[in-house]
XYZ file of C-alpha atoms in Angstrom:
400
model
C -86.184 26.282 -93.908
C -89.953 25.727 -93.666
C -90.556 28.488 -96.212
C -88.398 26.605 -98.732
C -89.921 23.207 -98.028
C -93.587 24.258 -98.027
C -93.925 24.684 -101.824
C -92.214 21.308 -102.306
C -94.763 19.688 -99.979
C -97.553 21.506 -101.845
C -96.240 20.047 -105.107
C -96.245 16.465 -103.784
C -99.701 17.062 -102.267
C -101.007 18.125 -105.687
C -99.489 15.058 -107.356
C -100.847 12.710 -104.699
C -104.342 14.164 -104.910
C -104.291 14.016 -108.701
C -103.133 10.382 -108.623
C -105.873 9.159 -106.296
C -108.901 11.432 -106.692
C -110.112 10.148 -110.073
C -111.115 6.858 -108.413
C -113.662 8.683 -106.261
C -115.137 10.480 -109.274
C -115.406 7.577 -111.741
C -119.227 7.334 -111.960
C -119.540 11.075 -112.695
C -116.693 11.002 -115.210
C -118.087 7.917 -116.935
C -121.557 9.469 -117.235
C -120.213 12.797 -118.504
C -117.882 11.233 -121.085
C -120.522 8.631 -122.053
C -118.323 5.591 -121.359
C -118.616 2.658 -118.954
C -117.192 2.863 -115.438
C -114.453 0.298 -116.247
C -113.504 2.382 -119.300
C -113.297 5.492 -117.137
C -111.151 3.471 -114.723
C -108.509 3.209 -117.423
C -107.827 6.913 -116.846
C -106.288 5.777 -113.539
C -104.462 2.925 -115.243
C -102.906 5.052 -117.995
C -101.965 7.866 -115.588
C -100.149 5.466 -113.250
C -98.452 3.543 -116.061
C -97.243 6.754 -117.702
C -95.828 7.972 -114.379
C -94.047 4.659 -113.809
C -92.451 4.481 -117.255
C -91.710 8.166 -117.804
C -90.206 8.970 -114.389
C -86.750 7.397 -114.940
C -86.586 8.660 -118.541
C -87.594 12.222 -117.692
C -85.402 12.142 -114.601
C -82.399 11.325 -116.773
C -83.309 13.984 -119.359
C -83.658 16.709 -116.709
C -80.800 15.642 -114.408
C -78.453 18.296 -115.854
C -80.896 21.085 -114.937
C -80.925 22.713 -111.529
C -83.781 21.326 -109.444
C -85.743 24.595 -109.400
C -85.864 24.680 -113.191
C -86.760 20.991 -113.424
C -89.597 21.438 -110.922
C -90.971 24.511 -112.683
C -90.996 22.722 -116.044
C -92.667 19.671 -114.506
C -95.268 21.760 -112.656
C -96.071 23.696 -115.842
C -96.795 20.433 -117.676
C -98.760 19.175 -114.656
C -100.919 22.308 -114.365
C -101.614 22.565 -118.103
C -102.498 18.858 -118.208
C -105.045 19.273 -115.423
C -106.539 22.354 -117.063
C -106.999 20.443 -120.342
C -108.519 17.539 -118.393
C -110.967 19.926 -116.732
C -111.902 21.419 -120.092
C -112.097 18.065 -121.873
C -115.457 16.988 -123.239
C -114.472 13.692 -124.872
C -112.836 10.516 -123.594
C -109.941 10.806 -126.058
C -109.062 14.375 -125.045
C -109.250 13.562 -121.333
C -107.101 10.458 -121.805
C -104.437 12.421 -123.712
C -104.465 15.119 -121.039
C -104.003 12.526 -118.275
C -100.974 11.120 -120.111
C -99.376 14.581 -120.378
C -100.180 15.325 -116.727
C -98.549 12.071 -115.626
C -95.307 12.929 -117.447
C -95.041 16.118 -115.392
C -96.073 14.370 -112.182
C -93.408 11.711 -112.664
C -90.642 14.292 -112.300
C -92.116 16.214 -109.356
C -91.898 13.642 -106.558
C -88.262 12.642 -107.100
C -87.126 16.223 -107.783
C -88.892 17.519 -104.670
C -87.316 14.804 -102.476
C -83.788 15.283 -103.815
C -84.097 19.064 -103.457
C -85.251 18.793 -99.850
C -82.296 16.544 -99.028
C -79.867 18.959 -100.698
C -81.013 22.196 -99.035
C -81.487 20.809 -95.522
C -78.599 20.652 -93.033
C -77.445 17.048 -92.445
C -78.914 16.983 -88.943
C -82.358 17.961 -90.286
C -82.363 16.025 -93.542
C -84.650 13.249 -92.324
C -87.248 15.693 -91.058
C -87.066 17.653 -94.315
C -87.707 14.514 -96.370
C -90.563 13.465 -94.083
C -92.150 16.925 -94.408
C -91.982 16.999 -98.216
C -93.074 13.387 -98.736
C -95.787 13.984 -96.145
C -97.602 15.825 -98.924
C -98.295 12.463 -100.582
C -99.615 10.935 -97.374
C -101.712 14.008 -96.636
C -103.135 13.794 -100.157
C -104.430 10.313 -99.385
C -105.837 11.308 -96.005
C -107.363 14.665 -96.972
C -106.858 15.466 -100.662
C -108.757 12.420 -101.886
C -111.928 12.821 -99.771
C -111.940 16.607 -100.156
C -111.463 16.294 -103.913
C -114.347 13.844 -104.076
C -116.523 16.174 -101.991
C -115.676 19.193 -104.147
C -116.360 17.263 -107.327
C -119.659 15.686 -106.289
C -121.613 18.302 -108.263
C -119.098 18.677 -111.105
C -115.928 16.582 -111.349
C -114.232 19.276 -113.428
C -114.022 21.511 -110.341
C -111.715 19.035 -108.617
C -109.269 19.137 -111.528
C -109.324 22.942 -111.469
C -108.548 22.810 -107.737
C -105.599 20.448 -108.301
C -104.283 22.718 -111.056
C -104.577 25.665 -108.663
C -102.523 23.888 -105.984
C -99.883 23.053 -108.579
C -99.770 26.690 -109.687
C -99.334 27.898 -106.095
C -96.506 25.384 -105.618
C -94.807 26.673 -108.780
C -95.027 30.283 -107.591
C -93.559 29.315 -104.210
C -90.710 27.373 -105.832
C -89.900 30.212 -108.251
C -89.869 32.780 -105.453
C -88.157 30.957 -102.617
C -86.198 27.911 -103.735
C -82.426 28.086 -104.295
C -80.955 26.797 -107.530
C -79.796 23.334 -106.493
C -77.623 21.263 -108.837
C -77.229 17.545 -108.196
C -74.961 14.934 -109.814
C -76.224 13.941 -113.242
C -77.316 10.350 -113.738
C -77.925 8.798 -117.136
C -80.783 6.423 -117.836
C -78.427 3.386 -117.768
C -77.194 4.526 -114.336
C -80.778 4.701 -113.096
C -81.682 1.284 -114.473
C -78.469 -0.529 -113.511
C -79.887 -1.973 -110.234
C -82.511 -3.838 -112.281
C -79.767 -6.215 -113.395
C -79.672 -7.649 -109.881
C -82.182 -10.380 -109.041
C -82.490 -9.360 -105.405
C -83.595 -5.842 -106.353
C -86.100 -7.157 -108.903
C -87.555 -9.544 -106.322
C -88.170 -6.722 -103.850
C -89.592 -4.397 -106.505
C -91.985 -7.172 -107.532
C -93.354 -7.175 -103.972
C -94.182 -3.468 -104.314
C -95.858 -3.930 -107.712
C -97.884 -6.957 -106.609
C -99.003 -5.299 -103.368
C -100.399 -2.273 -105.199
C -101.781 -4.443 -108.004
C -103.944 -6.089 -105.351
C -104.875 -2.777 -103.717
C -105.892 -0.989 -106.915
C -107.764 -3.912 -108.443
C -110.428 -2.900 -105.931
C -109.603 0.695 -105.040
C -109.834 2.041 -108.598
C -113.542 1.127 -108.474
C -114.118 2.100 -104.840
C -117.035 4.425 -105.564
C -119.314 1.798 -107.192
C -118.049 -0.788 -104.679
C -119.455 1.291 -101.827
C -122.823 2.011 -103.443
C -124.719 -0.305 -101.063
C -123.128 1.321 -98.022
C -123.637 4.888 -99.229
C -126.895 4.568 -101.141
C -125.335 6.850 -103.731
C -124.831 9.615 -101.155
C -121.627 11.482 -102.070
C -121.166 12.836 -98.538
C -121.135 9.310 -97.127
C -118.674 8.249 -99.822
C -116.424 11.133 -98.779
C -116.685 10.027 -95.143
C -115.593 6.479 -96.017
C -112.714 7.740 -98.159
C -111.662 9.954 -95.252
C -111.688 6.905 -92.959
C -109.504 5.032 -95.483
C -107.126 8.002 -95.716
C -106.873 8.353 -91.946
C -106.095 4.631 -91.791
C -103.287 5.089 -94.333
C -101.895 8.037 -92.374
C -101.975 5.998 -89.153
C -100.377 3.031 -90.906
C -97.622 5.202 -92.364
C -96.782 6.716 -88.974
C -96.932 3.341 -87.252
C -94.754 1.722 -89.903
C -91.894 4.120 -89.245
C -91.871 3.247 -85.559
C -92.248 -0.482 -86.182
C -89.385 -0.586 -88.682
C -87.127 1.200 -86.175
C -87.834 -1.506 -83.581
C -88.463 -4.684 -85.573
C -87.269 -6.463 -88.695
C -88.765 -4.691 -91.728
C -89.613 -7.998 -93.440
C -91.759 -9.044 -90.454
C -93.518 -5.682 -90.444
C -94.409 -6.162 -94.111
C -95.604 -9.709 -93.451
C -98.088 -8.387 -90.899
C -99.325 -5.644 -93.226
C -99.894 -8.004 -96.167
C -101.693 -10.514 -93.928
C -104.010 -7.795 -92.596
C -104.662 -6.462 -96.116
C -105.554 -9.957 -97.368
C -108.081 -10.467 -94.554
C -109.659 -7.045 -95.125
C -109.987 -7.549 -98.868
C -111.500 -11.015 -98.679
C -114.234 -9.608 -96.403
C -115.123 -6.793 -98.825
C -118.504 -8.163 -100.079
C -119.714 -8.666 -96.490
C -118.131 -5.623 -94.868
C -119.443 -3.089 -97.401
C -123.136 -3.861 -96.985
C -123.701 -1.311 -94.191
C -122.151 2.042 -93.335
C -120.793 1.168 -89.873
C -119.034 -2.002 -90.995
C -117.727 -0.232 -94.107
C -116.134 2.507 -92.014
C -114.370 -0.064 -89.824
C -113.286 -2.025 -92.910
C -111.936 1.128 -94.583
C -109.794 2.035 -91.562
C -108.353 -1.483 -91.210
C -107.582 -1.778 -94.913
C -106.135 1.741 -94.949
C -103.781 0.931 -92.062
C -102.516 -2.162 -93.892
C -101.905 -0.234 -97.132
C -100.244 2.622 -95.225
C -97.655 0.286 -93.723
C -96.464 -1.346 -96.955
C -94.200 1.310 -98.495
C -92.021 2.074 -95.447
C -90.570 -1.424 -94.850
C -90.094 -1.835 -98.600
C -88.057 1.375 -98.743
C -86.073 0.270 -95.701
C -85.232 -3.093 -97.271
C -84.105 -1.502 -100.529
C -81.933 1.083 -98.793
C -80.368 -1.704 -96.715
C -79.173 -3.364 -99.926
C -77.011 -0.360 -100.831
C -77.261 2.945 -98.955
C -75.105 4.628 -101.630
C -77.666 3.720 -104.303
C -80.672 4.770 -102.203
C -81.959 7.600 -104.480
C -81.927 5.323 -107.539
C -83.484 2.382 -105.687
C -86.257 4.529 -104.194
C -86.999 5.964 -107.627
C -87.335 2.451 -109.021
C -89.592 1.523 -106.094
C -91.839 4.477 -106.919
C -92.061 3.288 -110.536
C -92.840 -0.251 -109.332
C -95.636 1.154 -107.159
C -97.244 2.981 -110.074
C -96.904 -0.064 -112.323
C -98.923 -1.953 -109.703
C -101.544 0.798 -109.639
C -101.799 0.751 -113.433
C -102.118 -3.026 -113.654
C -104.657 -3.050 -110.827
C -106.920 -0.566 -112.586
C -106.668 -2.583 -115.795
C -107.323 -5.924 -114.101
C -110.306 -4.597 -112.179
C -111.831 -3.241 -115.366
C -111.284 -6.486 -117.270
C -112.748 -8.546 -114.435
C -115.948 -6.506 -114.619
C -116.150 -6.422 -118.412
C -115.144 -10.026 -119.185
C -116.202 -11.937 -116.063
C -119.243 -9.862 -115.204
C -118.110 -9.284 -111.607
C -119.819 -6.629 -109.522
C -117.407 -4.010 -108.120
C -117.643 -5.399 -104.558
C -116.766 -8.854 -105.902
C -113.360 -7.483 -106.863
C -112.451 -7.665 -103.161
C -111.791 -11.430 -103.108
C -109.862 -11.112 -106.401
C -107.705 -8.419 -104.808
C -107.320 -10.616 -101.717
C -106.014 -13.458 -103.861
C -103.415 -11.187 -105.437
C -102.388 -9.847 -102.027
C -102.059 -13.390 -100.676
C -99.815 -14.193 -103.651
C -97.797 -11.091 -102.776
C -97.428 -12.365 -99.212
C -96.078 -15.732 -100.397
C -93.691 -14.035 -102.827
C -92.515 -11.725 -100.049
C -91.884 -14.648 -97.710
C -89.782 -16.170 -100.470
C -87.644 -13.033 -100.693
C -86.907 -13.195 -96.957
C -85.306 -16.621 -97.459
C -82.974 -15.436 -100.214
C -79.512 -14.311 -99.147
C -79.072 -10.579 -99.335
C -76.591 -9.167 -101.806
C -75.441 -5.587 -102.187
C -77.087 -3.617 -104.954
C -74.780 -2.201 -107.591
C -73.650 1.280 -106.677
C -74.536 4.211 -108.917
C -71.983 6.293 -110.713
C -69.588 8.149 -108.416
C -71.509 11.204 -107.232
C -70.408 14.789 -107.216
C -71.405 17.033 -104.349
C -74.629 18.969 -104.690
C -74.313 22.703 -105.201
C -76.661 25.475 -104.192
C -76.876 28.737 -106.101
C -75.858 31.415 -103.585
C -78.083 33.963 -105.281
C -81.124 32.050 -104.044
C -79.670 30.557 -100.899
C -81.315 32.924 -98.479
C -84.839 32.210 -97.334
């Protein structure tokens, strides 16, 4: 079983690293492409927005394919997109390559998760999903700081490394993954839950939470310049502390949600994130305080997704795959809007990067109030998806 799941986890690790690592390389990218740092930050914005909008469309277009074929097509687009990004010498070429890469990335996460659930025995399905999705968490904890460290002399090297991981994942999937076919779902089926106000209210919490996070995080490298003195190794250390905090928050969230009301868990996380963000200008003046701040903020961010997923699944367990896909799109919409807002705040309002912290805190506080409002609304079941057919596994590739 592990041999089948490992390439899926490698694929999600590659996507996670690719999604987050550009933020740590912005000054180098901006200098090399001869654009401002906020302009370079729009590479994060466009990547996230493309992932959010293309994922349900591409998911519907590829739903009739077996999951191995869909993953191989998506990984091919992903790898080629990263290669073109690494070779790009102009802002326009790099931007176009990031858009193409995001289209491939948008398919990978959902296809990897659904494949893991289909090939695992029922009694091991939860562990299989945790292992595959753990690639995303590991990307935040290790892929981001390592990618920043690798790219400190030349940011292109990081993109080559991400492309290499994607290629290895594709080889593993081609060699060891069975041909899994899942029930087809049209685009209207995938978007049907959006007609329900309760679902939209919860998805808005996800978007707003990551809007606040990425208003600051997209520009984390220049934000930490006082604490690092421009030292890339120290920047990597702080990003590692943030990633470890996210990993700890993610693990803790699972245990908390099993024991406590998920809405209360989210309330605590958003409160902690607001406090951490409002202290950004003070906390990031010295290395020691910045490390502590990064861990605390990372823990808060790491908690957010788990209770949100739990609340959505509670609305309609039968519609869980569709609802979780929409939540992923909502997350990336928040990331995209955050990168855009942070760039505009610097360009139009003349804010220094560290001054984005209080702006992000204000957005996170708004998220907290919106979330508290959703807890007072009566729950209603989400509309169920189309009647599913059982998944099938190609016996020719069923042995591993």
